[in-house]
Coordinates of C-alpha atoms in Angstrom, one line a residue:
M15 CA 0.0 0.0 0.0
N16 CA 2.8 2.4 0.9
L17 CA 4.6 1.7 -2.3
R18 CA 1.5 2.3 -4.4
K19 CA 0.9 5.6 -2.5
K20 CA 4.5 6.7 -3.1
T21 CA 4.3 5.9 -6.8
T22 CA 1.0 7.9 -7.1
N23 CA 2.5 10.9 -5.3
E24 CA 5.6 10.8 -7.6
F25 CA 3.4 10.6 -10.7
K26 CA 1.4 13.6 -9.5
K27 CA 4.5 15.6 -8.8
M28 CA 5.9 14.8 -12.3
S29 CA 2.6 15.8 -13.8
W30 CA 2.8 19.3 -12.2
Y31 CA 6.4 19.7 -13.4
F32 CA 5.3 18.7 -16.9
L33 CA 2.4 21.2 -16.8
A34 CA 4.8 24.0 -15.6
V35 CA 7.2 23.3 -18.5
L36 CA 4.3 23.5 -21.0
F37 CA 3.0 26.7 -19.4
I38 CA 6.4 28.4 -19.5
A39 CA 7.1 27.3 -23.1
A40 CA 3.6 28.5 -24.2
L41 CA 4.2 31.9 -22.5
A42 CA 7.5 32.2 -24.2
F43 CA 6.0 31.3 -27.5
S44 CA 3.2 33.9 -27.0
L45 CA 5.8 36.6 -26.3
D46 CA 7.7 35.5 -29.4
V47 CA 4.5 36.0 -31.5
I48 CA 3.9 39.4 -30.0
S49 CA 7.4 40.6 -30.6
S50 CA 7.3 39.4 -34.3
R51 CA 4.4 41.8 -34.9
V52 CA 6.0 45.0 -33.6
T53 CA 5.9 48.2 -35.7
V54 CA 9.4 49.5 -36.3
D55 CA 10.6 53.0 -37.3
M56 CA 13.1 53.4 -40.1
G57 CA 15.3 56.5 -40.6
P58 CA 18.5 57.7 -42.3
K59 CA 21.7 57.5 -40.4
T60 CA 24.8 59.4 -41.5
F61 CA 28.3 58.6 -40.3
I62 CA 31.9 59.5 -41.5
G63 CA 34.2 56.7 -42.6
K64 CA 37.9 56.3 -41.9
S65 CA 38.8 58.0 -45.2
G66 CA 36.6 61.0 -44.4
E67 CA 33.8 60.2 -46.7
I68 CA 30.2 60.6 -45.6
T69 CA 28.0 57.5 -45.7
T70 CA 24.2 57.4 -45.3
S71 CA 22.2 54.3 -44.5
L72 CA 18.7 53.3 -43.3
E73 CA 18.4 52.3 -39.6
V74 CA 15.7 50.1 -38.1
I75 CA 14.7 51.4 -34.7
Y76 CA 12.9 48.9 -32.3
P77 CA 11.0 50.2 -29.3
L78 CA 12.4 49.6 -25.8
W79 CA 9.5 47.3 -24.8
H80 CA 10.3 45.0 -27.8
Q81 CA 13.9 44.4 -26.5
I82 CA 12.5 43.7 -23.0
I83 CA 10.1 41.1 -24.4
N84 CA 12.9 39.5 -26.4
L85 CA 14.9 39.2 -23.2
I86 CA 12.0 37.8 -21.2
K87 CA 11.0 35.2 -23.9
N88 CA 14.7 34.0 -24.2
F89 CA 14.8 33.6 -20.4
L90 CA 11.5 31.7 -20.4
Y91 CA 12.7 29.3 -23.2
G92 CA 15.8 28.6 -21.2
L93 CA 13.9 28.1 -18.0
A94 CA 11.5 25.6 -19.6
A95 CA 14.5 23.6 -21.0
A96 CA 16.3 23.8 -17.6
I97 CA 13.2 22.5 -15.7
F98 CA 12.7 19.7 -18.3
I99 CA 16.3 18.5 -18.1
T100 CA 16.6 18.9 -14.3
V101 CA 13.3 17.1 -13.5
F102 CA 12.8 14.5 -16.2
V103 CA 16.4 13.6 -17.2
A104 CA 17.8 13.9 -13.7
N105 CA 14.8 11.9 -12.3
R106 CA 15.4 9.1 -14.7
L107 CA 19.1 9.0 -13.8
E108 CA 18.2 9.1 -10.1
G109 CA 15.8 6.1 -10.7
S110 CA 18.5 4.2 -12.4
I111 CA 21.0 4.8 -9.5
K112 CA 18.3 4.0 -7.0
K113 CA 17.5 0.7 -8.6
E114 CA 21.2 -0.2 -8.7
K115 CA 21.5 0.6 -5.0
E116 CA 18.4 -1.4 -4.2
D117 CA 19.8 -4.4 -6.1
E118 CA 23.1 -4.1 -4.2
L119 CA 21.2 -3.9 -0.9
K120 CA 19.1 -6.9 -1.8
D121 CA 22.2 -9.0 -2.6
L122 CA 23.7 -7.8 0.7
N123 CA 20.5 -8.8 2.6
E124 CA 20.4 -12.2 1.0
A125 CA 24.1 -12.7 1.9
I126 CA 23.4 -11.6 5.5
N127 CA 20.3 -13.9 5.7
V128 CA 22.3 -16.9 4.4
N129 CA 25.1 -16.2 6.9
V130 CA 22.6 -15.8 9.8
F131 CA 20.7 -18.9 8.7
D132 CA 23.9 -20.9 8.5
S133 CA 25.1 -19.6 11.9
L134 CA 21.8 -20.3 13.6
F135 CA 21.3 -23.9 12.4
K136 CA 24.9 -24.8 12.9
T137 CA 24.4 -24.2 16.6
I138 CA 21.5 -26.7 16.9
I139 CA 22.5 -29.2 14.1
P140 CA 25.8 -31.0 13.7
E141 CA 27.7 -29.4 10.8
E142 CA 28.0 -32.7 8.9
I143 CA 24.2 -33.1 9.0
F144 CA 23.6 -29.4 8.1
K145 CA 25.8 -29.7 5.0
I146 CA 23.6 -32.5 3.8
I147 CA 20.3 -30.6 4.5
K148 CA 21.6 -27.5 2.8
Q149 CA 22.8 -29.3 -0.3
E150 CA 20.0 -31.7 -0.7
I151 CA 17.0 -29.6 0.4
I152 CA 17.7 -25.9 0.9
E153 CA 19.7 -25.3 -2.3
N154 CA 17.5 -27.7 -4.3
K155 CA 15.7 -25.8 -7.1
V156 CA 13.2 -28.5 -8.0
V157 CA 10.6 -30.6 -6.1
R158 CA 8.3 -33.4 -7.1
K159 CA 4.6 -33.1 -6.4
D160 CA 1.6 -35.5 -6.6
A161 CA 3.8 -38.5 -7.1
K162 CA 2.0 -41.8 -8.1
W163 CA 3.7 -45.1 -7.7
V164 CA 1.5 -47.8 -9.2
Y165 CA 2.5 -51.5 -9.0
N166 CA 0.5 -54.2 -10.8
F167 CA 1.6 -57.8 -9.9
L168 CA 0.5 -60.8 -12.0
E169 CA 1.4 -64.5 -11.7
E170 CA 2.5 -65.9 -15.0
N171 CA 4.3 -69.2 -15.7
G172 CA 5.4 -69.6 -12.1
K173 CA 6.8 -66.1 -11.9
I174 CA 5.5 -62.7 -10.7
L175 CA 5.4 -60.0 -13.5
C176 CA 5.4 -56.5 -12.1
T177 CA 4.4 -53.5 -14.2
Q178 CA 5.4 -50.3 -12.4
T179 CA 4.1 -46.9 -13.4
T180 CA 5.8 -43.8 -12.0
R181 CA 4.2 -40.4 -12.5
Y182 CA 4.9 -37.0 -10.9
E183 CA 5.1 -33.3 -11.5
L184 CA 8.6 -31.7 -11.3
H185 CA 8.3 -28.1 -10.3
N186 CA 10.9 -25.4 -10.8
L187 CA 10.9 -23.3 -7.6
S188 CA 13.6 -20.8 -8.7
Q189 CA 13.5 -17.6 -10.8
A190 CA 15.6 -19.0 -13.6
P191 CA 15.3 -22.0 -16.0
V192 CA 16.5 -25.3 -14.6
S193 CA 18.0 -28.2 -16.6
D194 CA 17.0 -31.5 -15.1
P195 CA 19.1 -34.5 -16.3
I196 CA 17.4 -37.8 -15.7
T197 CA 19.3 -41.0 -15.5
L198 CA 17.6 -44.3 -14.6
V199 CA 19.9 -47.2 -14.0
L200 CA 17.8 -50.4 -13.7
D201 CA 20.0 -53.1 -12.3
T202 CA 18.4 -56.5 -11.8
L203 CA 21.0 -57.5 -9.2
G204 CA 21.2 -61.0 -10.7
G205 CA 17.4 -61.3 -11.3
D206 CA 15.4 -60.9 -14.4
E207 CA 15.9 -58.0 -16.8
Y208 CA 13.9 -54.7 -16.6
R209 CA 12.0 -53.8 -19.7
I210 CA 11.0 -50.2 -20.5
V211 CA 7.4 -50.2 -21.7
S212 CA 7.2 -46.4 -22.2
A213 CA 8.6 -43.1 -21.0
E214 CA 7.4 -39.6 -21.7
C215 CA 7.6 -36.0 -20.4
T216 CA 5.2 -33.2 -21.2
D217 CA 5.0 -29.5 -20.3
Q218 CA 2.0 -27.7 -18.8
S219 CA 0.4 -27.4 -22.2
G220 CA 0.7 -31.1 -22.9
K221 CA 3.5 -30.8 -25.5
K222 CA 5.8 -33.8 -25.5
L223 CA 9.3 -33.0 -24.5
V224 CA 10.5 -36.6 -24.2
Y225 CA 8.9 -39.8 -25.6
Y226 CA 10.0 -43.4 -25.8
D227 CA 8.2 -46.5 -27.2
P228 CA 10.3 -49.6 -27.8
N229 CA 7.8 -50.7 -30.5
D230 CA 8.0 -47.5 -32.4
P231 CA 11.7 -46.3 -32.3
D232 CA 11.3 -43.9 -35.2
N233 CA 9.1 -41.6 -33.1
N234 CA 11.3 -41.5 -30.0
E235 CA 12.2 -38.0 -28.9
N236 CA 15.2 -36.7 -26.8
I237 CA 15.8 -40.0 -25.0
E238 CA 18.6 -42.6 -24.9
V239 CA 18.1 -46.2 -23.7
K240 CA 21.0 -48.6 -23.4
T241 CA 21.1 -52.2 -22.3
K242 CA 24.3 -53.9 -21.2
G243 CA 23.8 -57.4 -19.8
N244 CA 21.2 -57.2 -17.1
I245 CA 21.6 -53.4 -16.7
T246 CA 19.3 -51.0 -18.5
S247 CA 20.0 -47.2 -18.5
V248 CA 17.6 -44.5 -19.5
S249 CA 18.9 -40.9 -20.0
Y250 CA 17.3 -37.6 -21.0
T251 CA 17.4 -33.9 -20.1
V252 CA 14.5 -31.5 -19.7
D253 CA 14.6 -27.7 -19.4
I254 CA 12.0 -26.3 -17.0
P255 CA 11.1 -22.6 -17.2
P256 CA 11.0 -20.6 -13.9
K257 CA 7.9 -21.1 -11.7
S258 CA 6.7 -23.8 -14.0
Y259 CA 6.6 -27.6 -14.1
V260 CA 6.8 -30.7 -16.3
E261 CA 5.1 -34.0 -15.9
Y262 CA 6.9 -37.3 -16.0
K263 CA 5.5 -40.8 -16.6
T264 CA 7.6 -44.0 -16.9
V265 CA 6.4 -47.6 -17.2
F266 CA 8.6 -50.6 -17.0
E267 CA 8.2 -54.3 -16.3
R268 CA 10.2 -56.9 -14.4
S269 CA 9.7 -60.6 -13.6
Y270 CA 10.5 -62.0 -10.2
S271 CA 11.1 -65.7 -9.2
G272 CA 9.5 -66.5 -5.9
D273 CA 8.8 -63.9 -3.3
V274 CA 9.4 -60.2 -4.3
I275 CA 11.7 -57.9 -2.3
D276 CA 12.5 -54.6 -4.0
A277 CA 12.8 -50.8 -3.2
Q278 CA 11.6 -47.4 -4.4
G279 CA 13.3 -44.1 -3.7
T280 CA 13.6 -40.5 -4.9
K281 CA 16.5 -38.3 -5.7
V282 CA 14.7 -35.0 -5.1
P283 CA 12.2 -33.9 -2.4
V284 CA 8.6 -35.1 -2.9
I285 CA 5.5 -33.4 -1.6
G286 CA 2.5 -35.7 -1.5
A287 CA 2.6 -39.3 -2.9
D288 CA 0.3 -42.3 -3.4
L289 CA 1.3 -45.9 -3.6
I290 CA -1.2 -48.0 -5.4
V291 CA -0.7 -51.8 -5.5
N292 CA -2.7 -54.5 -7.2
F293 CA -1.7 -58.2 -6.5
P294 CA -3.0 -61.7 -6.9
R295 CA -5.5 -63.0 -4.3
D296 CA -3.2 -65.6 -2.8
Y297 CA -0.4 -63.1 -2.2
D298 CA 0.1 -60.4 0.4
F299 CA 1.8 -57.1 0.0
D300 CA 3.5 -54.8 2.6
I301 CA 6.1 -52.1 2.8
S302 CA 8.9 -51.0 5.1
P303 CA 9.0 -47.2 4.9
M304 CA 12.3 -45.3 5.1
M305 CA 11.0 -41.8 5.0
S306 CA 10.3 -38.8 7.2
S307 CA 6.5 -38.9 6.7
T308 CA 4.8 -42.1 7.6
P309 CA 2.5 -43.6 4.8
R310 CA -1.1 -44.3 5.7
L311 CA -2.9 -47.4 4.5
I312 CA -6.2 -45.9 3.2
T313 CA -7.5 -48.9 1.2
H314 CA -7.1 -52.6 2.0
S315 CA -8.6 -55.6 0.2
S316 CA -7.6 -59.1 -0.8
T317 CA -6.2 -57.8 -4.1
Q318 CA -5.3 -54.1 -3.5
K319 CA -3.6 -51.8 -1.1
I320 CA -3.3 -48.0 -1.3
F321 CA -0.9 -46.0 0.8
K322 CA -0.9 -42.2 1.0
V323 CA 1.9 -39.9 2.1
D324 CA 0.5 -36.5 3.1
G325 CA 3.8 -34.9 4.1
G326 CA 7.2 -34.6 2.4
I327 CA 9.7 -37.2 1.4
L328 CA 13.4 -36.2 1.5
P329 CA 16.0 -37.1 -1.1
K330 CA 17.3 -40.6 -0.9
Q331 CA 14.3 -41.7 1.1
G332 CA 11.7 -44.3 0.0
F333 CA 10.5 -47.7 1.0
V334 CA 11.2 -51.4 0.7
F335 CA 8.2 -53.5 -0.6
Y336 CA 7.4 -57.2 -0.2
L337 CA 5.1 -59.5 -2.1
V338 CA 4.9 -62.9 -0.5
K339 CA 2.7 -65.9 -1.1
K340 CA 0.2 -66.5 1.7
V341 CA 0.8 -69.5 3.9
N342 CA -2.2 -71.9 4.3
E343 CA -3.2 -72.2 7.9

């Protein structure tokens, strides 16, 4: 409110100066018009030259008030120009210098705030822990929101086939564009190989930034998939504009022999997540959370479990999940 009032007062002040310049210039112009219409007297003037000859010429005689008007109009023209230069040009220069000083003060305040913040938390948190928090959380420019981890387990040919769908929004919290390199290394750890079913990334308008379909390689966009032995790697990079987000969705499959023990984690902070699991009737599913916010089991049936995380999940946190065959009583 104070800033708006100050801006309004400055605008009114500038308007008065502008009107004063126009008034003075108009007054000077009026005097100029009046002086141009003056009636002058012409008469002969005789003088003797250096050689003694007598020379006669016509002399134009202006009245005294005409000279006074000329003096006043020239003064008014100069005054209007001086006010314009002093007020408008100097004001623009002052605004530029003021903005430069404000930017310097802002940078100084930010530096002071960072130092105060560091000093404060270092007194209550061990320095080794604070370095991790600062690097992984405070200085992190992106955050995942509304994450969905969907697991569909099916029993086929004596094995368990898991189709995992991962979806989330990656938000850029900074004031500058952020480049987000994604590298997924799918290591079977001696088990069956992962298979990428699909991968895509879209912006807020739905435009595809990344797309992968193993059955249609000619239409793949901005993604690299490599398989070496039992290790599959997926790499791509997305640029996120400031205060915007992109949406990721990845689907891959893996077969397990016997009971399933695996894990899910995140490399950046997550706000809000759902874990949706569908499994065969004669199996049971459970998780061991390793995260700051405890998941809540909100749906439980003989073939489905849904967990919900209302709080935040820190980098490198996640859960271990288990799918085991029920034992007959």
